[in-house]
CSV table of C-alpha atoms in Angstrom, one decimal:
chain,number,residue,atom,x,y,z
A,159,MET,CA,-22.6,32.3,-9.3
A,160,THR,CA,-24.9,35.7,-10.5
A,161,GLU,CA,-28.8,35.0,-9.7
A,162,LEU,CA,-31.6,36.5,-11.9
A,163,ALA,CA,-33.2,38.8,-9.4
A,164,PRO,CA,-36.4,37.4,-7.8
A,165,SER,CA,-38.9,40.2,-8.9
A,166,SER,CA,-37.3,39.8,-13.1
A,167,VAL,CA,-40.5,38.9,-15.5
A,168,PHE,CA,-39.2,35.4,-15.2
A,169,GLU,CA,-40.2,34.9,-11.3
A,170,THR,CA,-43.6,36.4,-11.5
A,171,VAL,CA,-44.8,35.7,-14.4
A,172,GLU,CA,-43.1,32.4,-15.9
A,173,SER,CA,-44.0,29.1,-15.2
A,174,GLU,CA,-41.7,27.1,-12.7
A,175,VAL,CA,-41.3,24.0,-15.1
A,176,ARG,CA,-38.6,25.8,-16.7
A,177,SER,CA,-34.9,24.5,-16.1
A,178,TYR,CA,-32.7,25.2,-18.9
A,179,CYS,CA,-32.8,28.9,-16.8
A,180,ARG,CA,-32.3,27.3,-13.5
A,181,ALA,CA,-28.4,26.2,-14.3
A,182,TRP,CA,-27.5,29.2,-16.4
A,183,PRO,CA,-28.6,32.3,-14.8
A,184,ALA,CA,-28.2,34.8,-17.0
A,185,VAL,CA,-30.2,36.8,-19.2
A,186,PHE,CA,-28.9,35.7,-22.3
A,187,GLU,CA,-29.5,38.7,-25.3
A,188,ARG,CA,-27.4,37.5,-28.7
A,189,ALA,CA,-25.7,34.4,-29.7
A,190,SER,CA,-22.4,33.4,-32.8
A,191,GLY,CA,-21.2,30.9,-34.2
A,192,SER,CA,-19.8,28.6,-30.2
A,193,ARG,CA,-21.2,31.2,-28.0
A,194,LEU,CA,-23.8,32.5,-26.6
A,195,TYR,CA,-23.4,37.0,-25.1
A,196,ASP,CA,-25.4,37.4,-21.7
A,197,GLU,CA,-27.1,41.5,-21.9
A,198,GLN,CA,-23.3,42.8,-20.1
A,199,GLY,CA,-21.6,41.3,-23.5
A,200,ARG,CA,-20.0,38.6,-21.2
A,201,PRO,CA,-19.5,35.7,-23.1
A,202,TYR,CA,-20.5,32.1,-22.8
A,203,LEU,CA,-18.0,29.1,-24.9
A,204,ASP,CA,-22.2,26.4,-25.8
A,205,PHE,CA,-21.1,23.1,-25.6
A,206,PHE,CA,-25.2,22.7,-25.3
A,207,ALA,CA,-25.5,23.6,-28.7
A,208,GLY,CA,-28.8,24.0,-28.3
A,209,ALA,CA,-29.8,20.5,-26.6
A,210,GLY,CA,-28.3,18.9,-30.3
A,211,SER,CA,-30.5,21.5,-32.7
A,212,LEU,CA,-27.7,23.2,-33.7
A,213,ASN,CA,-25.5,21.5,-35.0
A,214,TYR,CA,-23.6,23.6,-37.2
A,215,GLY,CA,-23.2,26.9,-34.6
A,216,HIS,CA,-26.0,30.0,-33.6
A,217,ASN,CA,-26.6,32.3,-36.8
A,218,ASN,CA,-24.6,29.8,-39.3
A,219,PRO,CA,-24.0,32.9,-42.2
A,220,VAL,CA,-24.5,30.3,-44.8
A,221,LEU,CA,-27.7,29.3,-43.2
A,222,LYS,CA,-29.0,32.7,-41.8
A,223,ARG,CA,-28.0,34.1,-45.3
A,224,ALA,CA,-30.0,31.9,-47.4
A,225,LEU,CA,-32.9,32.5,-43.9
A,226,LEU,CA,-33.1,36.3,-45.4
A,227,ASP,CA,-32.9,36.7,-48.6
A,228,TYR,CA,-36.1,34.4,-48.3
A,229,LEU,CA,-37.5,36.7,-46.1
A,230,ALA,CA,-37.1,39.1,-48.3
A,231,ASP,CA,-38.8,38.1,-51.0
A,232,ASP,CA,-41.9,37.0,-49.2
A,233,GLY,CA,-40.9,34.1,-48.7
A,234,ILE,CA,-43.8,32.0,-47.4
A,235,THR,CA,-43.8,31.0,-43.7
A,236,HIS,CA,-46.8,28.8,-42.6
A,237,GLY,CA,-48.0,26.5,-45.5
A,238,LEU,CA,-49.4,23.6,-43.5
A,239,ASP,CA,-48.5,20.8,-45.8
A,240,MET,CA,-49.7,22.4,-49.4
A,241,SER,CA,-47.1,22.5,-52.1
A,242,THR,CA,-44.2,24.8,-52.0
A,243,THR,CA,-41.0,25.8,-53.8
A,244,ALA,CA,-39.3,25.8,-50.1
A,245,LYS,CA,-40.4,22.4,-49.1
A,246,ARG,CA,-39.7,21.1,-52.9
A,247,GLY,CA,-36.5,22.0,-52.8
A,248,PHE,CA,-36.1,20.2,-48.8
A,249,LEU,CA,-36.8,17.9,-49.9
A,250,GLU,CA,-34.6,17.2,-54.2
A,251,ALA,CA,-31.9,18.1,-51.6
A,252,PHE,CA,-32.4,15.8,-49.0
A,253,ARG,CA,-33.1,12.6,-51.2
A,254,SER,CA,-29.8,13.7,-53.6
A,255,ALA,CA,-27.3,14.6,-50.4
A,256,VAL,CA,-28.5,11.9,-48.1
A,257,LEU,CA,-31.2,9.3,-49.0
A,258,GLU,CA,-29.7,8.3,-52.9
A,259,PRO,CA,-26.1,8.3,-52.0
A,260,ARG,CA,-26.9,5.9,-49.0
A,261,ALA,CA,-29.6,4.0,-51.2
A,262,LEU,CA,-32.9,4.5,-48.7
A,263,PRO,CA,-35.3,4.3,-50.0
A,264,TYR,CA,-37.7,6.7,-47.2
A,265,LYS,CA,-41.0,8.3,-47.7
A,266,VAL,CA,-40.6,11.7,-46.0
A,267,MET,CA,-43.3,12.1,-43.6
A,268,PHE,CA,-43.5,16.2,-42.6
A,269,PRO,CA,-45.3,15.7,-39.0
A,270,GLY,CA,-45.3,18.3,-36.5
A,271,PRO,CA,-41.9,19.7,-35.6
A,272,THR,CA,-40.6,18.5,-32.7
A,273,GLY,CA,-39.2,15.2,-31.9
A,274,THR,CA,-41.5,14.6,-29.8
A,275,ASN,CA,-44.3,15.0,-32.4
A,276,ALA,CA,-41.8,12.5,-34.9
A,277,VAL,CA,-41.7,9.8,-32.6
A,278,GLU,CA,-46.1,9.6,-32.6
A,279,ALA,CA,-45.8,9.8,-36.0
A,280,ALA,CA,-43.4,6.3,-35.8
A,281,LEU,CA,-44.9,4.7,-32.7
A,282,LYS,CA,-48.7,5.5,-34.3
A,283,LEU,CA,-48.1,4.4,-37.9
A,284,ALA,CA,-45.9,1.0,-36.3
A,285,ARG,CA,-49.1,0.1,-35.0
A,286,LYS,CA,-50.9,0.5,-37.9
A,287,VAL,CA,-49.3,-1.1,-40.3
A,288,THR,CA,-48.8,-4.7,-38.0
A,289,GLY,CA,-52.3,-4.3,-36.3
A,290,ARG,CA,-50.2,-4.9,-32.6
A,291,GLU,CA,-50.2,-2.0,-29.3
A,292,THR,CA,-47.0,-2.9,-27.6
A,293,VAL,CA,-43.6,-1.2,-28.3
A,294,VAL,CA,-39.8,-2.4,-26.9
A,295,SER,CA,-38.0,0.7,-26.0
A,296,PHE,CA,-34.9,0.2,-23.2
A,297,THR,CA,-33.7,1.2,-20.2
A,298,ASN,CA,-32.8,4.8,-19.4
A,299,ALA,CA,-34.0,5.8,-23.1
A,300,PHE,CA,-35.7,9.4,-23.8
A,301,HIS,CA,-38.0,9.3,-26.7
A,302,GLY,CA,-40.1,12.4,-26.2
A,303,MET,CA,-42.4,14.4,-23.3
A,304,SER,CA,-46.2,13.5,-24.9
A,305,LEU,CA,-48.0,10.8,-23.2
A,306,GLY,CA,-47.2,8.2,-26.6
A,307,SER,CA,-43.1,8.9,-25.9
A,308,LEU,CA,-43.3,8.8,-22.4
A,309,ALA,CA,-44.1,5.4,-22.6
A,310,VAL,CA,-41.2,4.6,-23.7
A,311,THR,CA,-39.3,6.7,-22.1
A,312,GLY,CA,-37.2,5.2,-18.8
A,313,ASN,CA,-37.1,8.6,-16.7
A,314,SER,CA,-39.3,7.6,-13.9
A,315,ALA,CA,-39.0,12.2,-13.1
A,316,LYS,CA,-40.2,12.4,-16.7
A,317,ARG,CA,-42.9,9.5,-17.3
A,318,ALA,CA,-44.4,10.6,-13.4
A,319,GLY,CA,-45.5,14.2,-15.0
A,320,ALA,CA,-47.5,12.7,-17.1
A,321,GLY,CA,-50.1,11.9,-14.2
A,322,VAL,CA,-52.0,9.2,-16.2
A,323,THR,CA,-51.1,5.3,-16.6
A,324,LEU,CA,-48.5,5.0,-20.0
A,325,PRO,CA,-49.4,1.8,-21.2
A,326,HIS,CA,-49.0,-0.9,-24.6
A,327,ALA,CA,-45.1,-0.3,-23.2
A,328,THR,CA,-42.5,-3.2,-23.0
A,329,ARG,CA,-38.7,-2.5,-21.4
A,330,MET,CA,-36.2,-4.0,-22.3
A,331,PRO,CA,-32.1,-3.7,-21.1
A,332,PHE,CA,-29.8,-1.6,-23.5
A,333,ASP,CA,-26.1,-2.5,-24.1
A,334,HIS,CA,-24.0,-2.7,-21.4
A,335,TYR,CA,-27.0,-2.7,-19.0
A,336,PHE,CA,-25.5,-5.5,-17.0
A,337,ASP,CA,-22.3,-5.1,-18.4
A,338,GLY,CA,-21.4,-7.8,-20.3
A,339,GLN,CA,-22.8,-10.6,-17.5
A,340,VAL,CA,-25.7,-11.4,-20.1
A,341,PRO,CA,-25.7,-12.9,-23.6
A,342,ASP,CA,-27.0,-9.5,-25.7
A,343,PHE,CA,-31.0,-9.6,-26.0
A,344,LEU,CA,-31.0,-13.4,-24.1
A,345,TRP,CA,-34.2,-11.9,-21.5
A,346,PHE,CA,-36.3,-10.4,-24.7
A,347,GLU,CA,-35.7,-13.5,-27.5
A,348,ARG,CA,-37.1,-15.7,-24.6
A,349,LEU,CA,-39.9,-13.3,-23.7
A,350,LEU,CA,-40.7,-13.5,-27.4
A,351,GLN,CA,-40.3,-17.3,-27.9
A,352,ASP,CA,-42.3,-18.7,-24.5
A,353,PRO,CA,-46.1,-18.2,-25.1
A,354,GLY,CA,-46.1,-18.2,-21.7
A,355,SER,CA,-44.4,-14.7,-20.9
A,356,GLY,CA,-47.2,-12.6,-21.1
A,357,LEU,CA,-45.5,-10.5,-23.0
A,358,ASP,CA,-47.4,-9.6,-26.3
A,359,HIS,CA,-46.1,-9.5,-29.7
A,360,PRO,CA,-45.1,-6.1,-30.3
A,361,ALA,CA,-45.8,-4.1,-33.3
A,362,ALA,CA,-42.0,-2.9,-32.7
A,363,VAL,CA,-38.6,-1.8,-31.1
A,364,ILE,CA,-37.9,1.7,-30.2
A,365,VAL,CA,-34.1,2.3,-30.6
A,366,GLU,CA,-31.3,5.9,-29.9
A,367,THR,CA,-28.1,4.7,-31.2
A,368,VAL,CA,-26.5,6.9,-28.7
A,369,GLN,CA,-28.7,7.3,-25.5
A,370,GLY,CA,-28.2,11.4,-24.8
A,371,GLU,CA,-30.1,11.9,-22.0
A,372,GLY,CA,-30.2,8.3,-20.3
A,373,GLY,CA,-26.1,8.9,-19.5
A,374,ILE,CA,-24.7,8.8,-23.0
A,375,ASN,CA,-24.7,5.3,-23.7
A,376,VAL,CA,-23.7,3.9,-26.2
A,377,ALA,CA,-24.2,0.9,-27.7
A,378,ARG,CA,-21.0,-1.5,-30.0
A,379,ALA,CA,-22.3,-1.1,-33.8
A,380,GLU,CA,-22.5,-5.6,-33.2
A,381,TRP,CA,-25.1,-5.3,-30.6
A,382,LEU,CA,-27.7,-2.7,-32.8
A,383,ARG,CA,-27.7,-5.4,-35.6
A,384,ALA,CA,-28.2,-8.1,-33.8
A,385,LEU,CA,-31.6,-6.2,-32.5
A,386,ALA,CA,-32.0,-5.4,-36.4
A,387,ASP,CA,-31.9,-9.5,-37.0
A,388,LEU,CA,-33.9,-10.0,-33.8
A,389,CYS,CA,-36.4,-7.3,-35.4
A,390,ARG,CA,-36.3,-9.1,-38.5
A,391,ARG,CA,-36.9,-12.8,-37.2
A,392,HIS,CA,-39.6,-12.1,-35.8
A,393,ASP,CA,-42.0,-9.4,-37.6
A,394,MET,CA,-41.1,-6.2,-35.4
A,395,LEU,CA,-40.4,-3.2,-37.3
A,396,LEU,CA,-37.4,-1.3,-36.1
A,397,ILE,CA,-37.9,2.8,-35.1
A,398,VAL,CA,-34.3,4.5,-34.7
A,399,ASP,CA,-34.8,7.3,-32.4
A,400,ASP,CA,-32.3,9.5,-33.9
A,401,VAL,CA,-33.6,12.8,-33.0
A,402,GLN,CA,-30.3,13.7,-31.0
A,403,MET,CA,-28.4,11.7,-32.7
A,404,GLY,CA,-29.0,12.1,-36.2
A,405,CYS,CA,-27.4,15.0,-38.3
A,406,GLY,CA,-24.1,14.8,-38.3
A,407,ARG,CA,-24.0,14.7,-34.0
A,408,THR,CA,-22.2,11.5,-34.0
A,409,GLY,CA,-19.9,11.5,-37.2
A,410,ASP,CA,-22.7,10.3,-40.3
A,411,PHE,CA,-25.9,11.3,-40.7
A,412,PHE,CA,-27.9,9.1,-39.5
A,413,SER,CA,-26.5,7.0,-35.6
A,414,PHE,CA,-26.6,4.2,-37.5
A,415,GLU,CA,-25.0,4.3,-40.5
A,416,GLU,CA,-22.0,2.3,-38.7
A,417,ALA,CA,-24.0,-0.4,-37.7
A,418,GLY,CA,-24.6,-1.1,-41.5
A,419,ILE,CA,-28.8,-1.2,-40.7
A,420,THR,CA,-31.8,0.1,-42.4
A,421,PRO,CA,-34.3,0.9,-39.2
A,422,ASP,CA,-38.2,0.4,-41.1
A,423,ILE,CA,-38.6,3.9,-39.6
A,424,VAL,CA,-35.8,6.3,-37.7
A,425,THR,CA,-37.3,9.6,-36.9
A,426,LEU,CA,-35.5,13.1,-36.6
A,427,SER,CA,-35.1,16.2,-35.6
A,428,LYS,CA,-32.9,19.1,-33.5
A,429,SER,CA,-30.8,20.0,-36.4
A,430,ILE,CA,-32.2,18.5,-39.6
A,431,SER,CA,-33.2,22.4,-39.6
A,432,GLY,CA,-29.8,23.2,-38.9
A,433,TYR,CA,-30.6,27.0,-37.2
A,434,GLY,CA,-32.6,25.4,-34.1
A,435,LEU,CA,-35.9,26.8,-36.0
A,436,PRO,CA,-38.5,24.1,-35.1
A,437,MET,CA,-38.4,21.3,-37.8
A,438,ALA,CA,-38.9,17.1,-37.6
A,439,LEU,CA,-38.9,14.1,-40.2
A,440,CYS,CA,-40.6,11.0,-39.9
A,441,LEU,CA,-38.7,8.9,-42.3
A,442,PHE,CA,-40.1,5.2,-43.2
A,443,ARG,CA,-40.0,2.3,-46.2
A,444,PRO,CA,-42.4,3.1,-48.6
A,445,GLU,CA,-44.6,-0.5,-48.0
A,446,LEU,CA,-45.4,1.4,-44.6
A,447,ASP,CA,-46.3,3.8,-46.5
A,448,LEU,CA,-50.3,3.6,-45.3
A,449,TRP,CA,-51.5,6.4,-43.9
A,450,GLU,CA,-55.0,7.9,-45.4
A,451,PRO,CA,-55.0,11.4,-45.9
A,452,GLY,CA,-54.9,14.2,-43.3
A,453,GLU,CA,-55.1,11.0,-40.7
A,454,HIS,CA,-51.6,12.4,-39.2
A,455,ASN,CA,-51.8,16.4,-39.4
A,456,GLY,CA,-50.7,19.0,-37.8
A,457,THR,CA,-50.9,22.9,-38.1
A,458,PHE,CA,-47.3,23.4,-37.9
A,459,ARG,CA,-46.0,20.7,-39.7
A,460,GLY,CA,-44.5,23.6,-42.8
A,461,ASN,CA,-41.8,25.0,-41.8
A,462,ASN,CA,-40.9,27.6,-44.8
A,463,PRO,CA,-38.1,29.3,-43.5
A,464,ALA,CA,-37.0,26.1,-41.8
A,465,PHE,CA,-36.9,24.1,-45.1
A,466,VAL,CA,-34.8,26.6,-46.5
A,467,THR,CA,-32.0,26.7,-43.3
A,468,ALA,CA,-32.3,22.9,-44.2
A,469,THR,CA,-32.3,22.3,-47.2
A,470,ALA,CA,-29.0,25.7,-47.0
A,471,ALA,CA,-28.0,23.4,-44.3
A,472,LEU,CA,-27.7,19.8,-46.8
A,473,ASP,CA,-26.6,22.2,-49.3
A,474,ALA,CA,-23.5,23.3,-47.5
A,475,TYR,CA,-22.0,20.0,-45.1
A,476,TRP,CA,-23.6,16.3,-46.8
A,477,ARG,CA,-22.5,17.1,-50.5
A,478,ASP,CA,-18.7,15.4,-49.4
A,479,ASP,CA,-17.2,13.6,-46.5
A,480,ALA,CA,-15.5,16.9,-44.9
A,481,LEU,CA,-17.4,18.0,-41.9
A,482,ARG,CA,-17.8,13.8,-41.2
A,483,GLU,CA,-13.9,13.0,-41.4
A,484,ARG,CA,-13.7,16.3,-39.1
A,485,THR,CA,-16.0,15.1,-36.5
A,486,LEU,CA,-14.7,11.5,-36.0
A,487,GLY,CA,-10.7,13.5,-36.2
A,488,ARG,CA,-12.2,15.3,-33.4
A,489,ALA,CA,-13.8,12.6,-31.8
A,490,ASP,CA,-10.5,10.7,-31.0
A,491,ARG,CA,-9.1,15.2,-29.5
A,492,VAL,CA,-12.4,15.1,-26.8
A,493,GLU,CA,-11.7,11.5,-26.0
A,494,ARG,CA,-7.9,11.8,-24.7
A,495,ALA,CA,-8.0,15.1,-23.1
A,496,LEU,CA,-11.2,13.4,-21.3
A,497,LEU,CA,-9.5,10.4,-20.6
A,498,ASP,CA,-6.3,12.3,-19.3
A,499,LEU,CA,-8.7,14.4,-17.0
A,500,CYS,CA,-10.0,10.8,-15.5
A,501,GLY,CA,-6.2,10.4,-15.0
A,502,ASP,CA,-5.2,13.5,-13.2
A,503,ASP,CA,-8.8,13.4,-11.5
A,504,GLY,CA,-7.9,10.9,-9.7
A,505,ARG,CA,-11.5,9.5,-8.3
A,506,SER,CA,-12.6,5.7,-8.3
A,507,GLY,CA,-15.7,5.5,-10.6
A,508,VAL,CA,-14.7,8.6,-12.9
A,509,ALA,CA,-15.6,7.4,-17.2
A,510,VAL,CA,-16.0,8.3,-20.2
A,511,ARG,CA,-18.0,7.2,-23.2
A,512,GLY,CA,-19.2,8.8,-26.0
A,513,ARG,CA,-18.9,8.6,-30.2
A,514,GLY,CA,-18.5,11.7,-32.5
A,515,LEU,CA,-18.8,15.1,-30.6
A,516,VAL,CA,-21.3,13.2,-28.3
A,517,TRP,CA,-19.2,13.3,-25.2
A,518,GLY,CA,-19.9,11.9,-21.5
A,519,LEU,CA,-18.0,12.0,-18.1
A,520,GLU,CA,-19.3,9.6,-15.6
A,521,PHE,CA,-18.9,11.1,-11.5
A,522,ALA,CA,-19.9,8.6,-8.7
A,523,ASP,CA,-22.4,11.1,-8.1
A,524,GLY,CA,-24.9,14.2,-9.3
A,525,GLU,CA,-23.4,15.7,-6.8
A,526,ARG,CA,-20.0,16.3,-8.1
A,527,ALA,CA,-21.6,16.3,-12.0
A,528,GLU,CA,-23.1,19.7,-11.0
A,529,ALA,CA,-20.9,21.2,-9.1
A,530,VAL,CA,-18.4,20.1,-12.5
A,531,CYS,CA,-21.5,22.4,-14.2
A,532,ARG,CA,-22.1,25.1,-12.3
A,533,ARG,CA,-17.8,25.9,-11.7
A,534,ALA,CA,-18.2,25.5,-15.6
A,535,PHE,CA,-20.4,28.4,-15.8
A,536,GLU,CA,-19.0,30.7,-13.6
A,537,THR,CA,-16.1,30.8,-15.5
A,538,GLY,CA,-17.5,30.9,-19.1
A,539,LEU,CA,-19.4,27.1,-20.1
A,540,LEU,CA,-22.8,25.8,-21.0
A,541,LEU,CA,-22.8,22.6,-20.1
A,542,GLU,CA,-25.9,20.1,-18.9
A,543,THR,CA,-25.9,16.9,-16.9
A,544,SER,CA,-27.7,13.9,-17.8
A,545,GLY,CA,-28.5,10.2,-16.6
A,546,PRO,CA,-30.5,8.8,-14.0
A,547,HIS,CA,-29.0,10.6,-11.0
A,548,GLY,CA,-27.7,13.6,-13.2
A,549,GLU,CA,-24.0,12.3,-12.8
A,550,VAL,CA,-22.8,11.9,-16.7
A,551,VAL,CA,-21.9,15.6,-17.7
A,552,LYS,CA,-22.7,16.0,-21.5
A,553,LEU,CA,-20.6,17.7,-24.1
A,554,LEU,CA,-22.4,18.6,-27.3
A,555,PRO,CA,-20.3,21.6,-29.0
A,556,PRO,CA,-21.0,22.3,-31.7
A,557,LEU,CA,-19.7,20.4,-35.1
A,558,THR,CA,-18.4,23.9,-37.3
A,559,ALA,CA,-16.3,24.2,-33.3
A,560,THR,CA,-12.8,25.3,-34.0
A,561,ASP,CA,-10.4,23.5,-33.1
A,562,ASP,CA,-9.4,26.4,-30.7
A,563,GLU,CA,-12.7,26.3,-29.1
A,564,LEU,CA,-13.0,23.2,-28.3
A,565,ASP,CA,-9.9,22.5,-26.9
A,566,GLU,CA,-10.4,25.6,-25.0
A,567,GLY,CA,-13.7,24.5,-23.9
A,568,LEU,CA,-12.0,21.1,-22.8
A,569,GLY,CA,-10.0,23.2,-20.8
A,570,ILE,CA,-12.3,24.5,-18.8
A,571,LEU,CA,-13.7,21.3,-17.6
A,572,ALA,CA,-10.2,20.2,-16.5
A,573,ARG,CA,-10.3,23.1,-14.5
A,574,SER,CA,-14.1,22.4,-12.9
A,575,VAL,CA,-13.0,19.2,-12.8
A,576,ARG,CA,-11.0,19.8,-10.9
A,577,HIS,CA,-11.8,22.7,-8.6
A,578,THR,CA,-14.2,20.5,-7.7
A,579,ALA,CA,-12.8,17.5,-6.1
């Protein structure tokens, strides 16, 4: 594997906290569509897609044209939360292309520009509305790296980085945690009903429909519906964290649509800008909009170039069902390929799971999964691991990848799995 020179500026100046560059020791120079290119011009097929921030690929030409035209006209770049033509264009497009067709009444809040900013806003609003502190999250959840988001995150290594106690959160088992041996929400409901349980009445429950960092754990639609019902019956707000799985990753624009539920609060980031520009949304029912002006603030809420590319993405991909149908069709293609691969691998304990165009290949241990990703990089494919032990190879190809690119990536993955057997 290519190693970066020890004397490089990345080694001598940048913090030890860097991570992805350690797994992919190349200096990347440019990107287009589904590929990144290093300084020597070597191409790498990207099945990481900016951790889900590049659902429409690198430098998508439709989005790039809109951005370049906006900048050429001296469009506003930094706008705080001022009213701008770019923000108006996004809000109108989001309402007409996303909210109205789904009969979703949500108000739109622009928090800070990252996913964890959206989660922090959601948690703060839930506590403000209900007057309660406790928030329930789930085993293996990941919701961000700031303190409130870490409190509802399950991964012990990430939580340890906080350096302080992470209070006001309670963990419950995610779907399949007990492999179907325990009825859904038996423990949760018992705690809610028992005045001696010690569980303070929660303000909200926060959930990912598919746990990306947690290992591509897919919640069943019936499990999500039962959770929504539980929240209604016990006066708890339901927050769906759609930061990574939203914007079409599972097929529908929102990952919860398949379950037929309407969360009280939804968080979006990553691919909402469409271009990899920082942008986040916190969506909530109108009656929850109890914010005082400026009560939740942020200097970079008004990233107007991101509004422009987001609007272009909505107009190009969400005015009809073409992208949704294409993604769902490719889900079957990926699943078949991975199931065939597991059969060829011949090792017990290898499992496949996923939805839409997010898939995981689970191995018995993290060393094998890491070796597969390392070999894939050496042969021109970017993949990452996930799961509590890093035991899952995670696939996040761009939704706009061609059929040939999808087959090429799956082929490299198959050869990498066999090479490391």
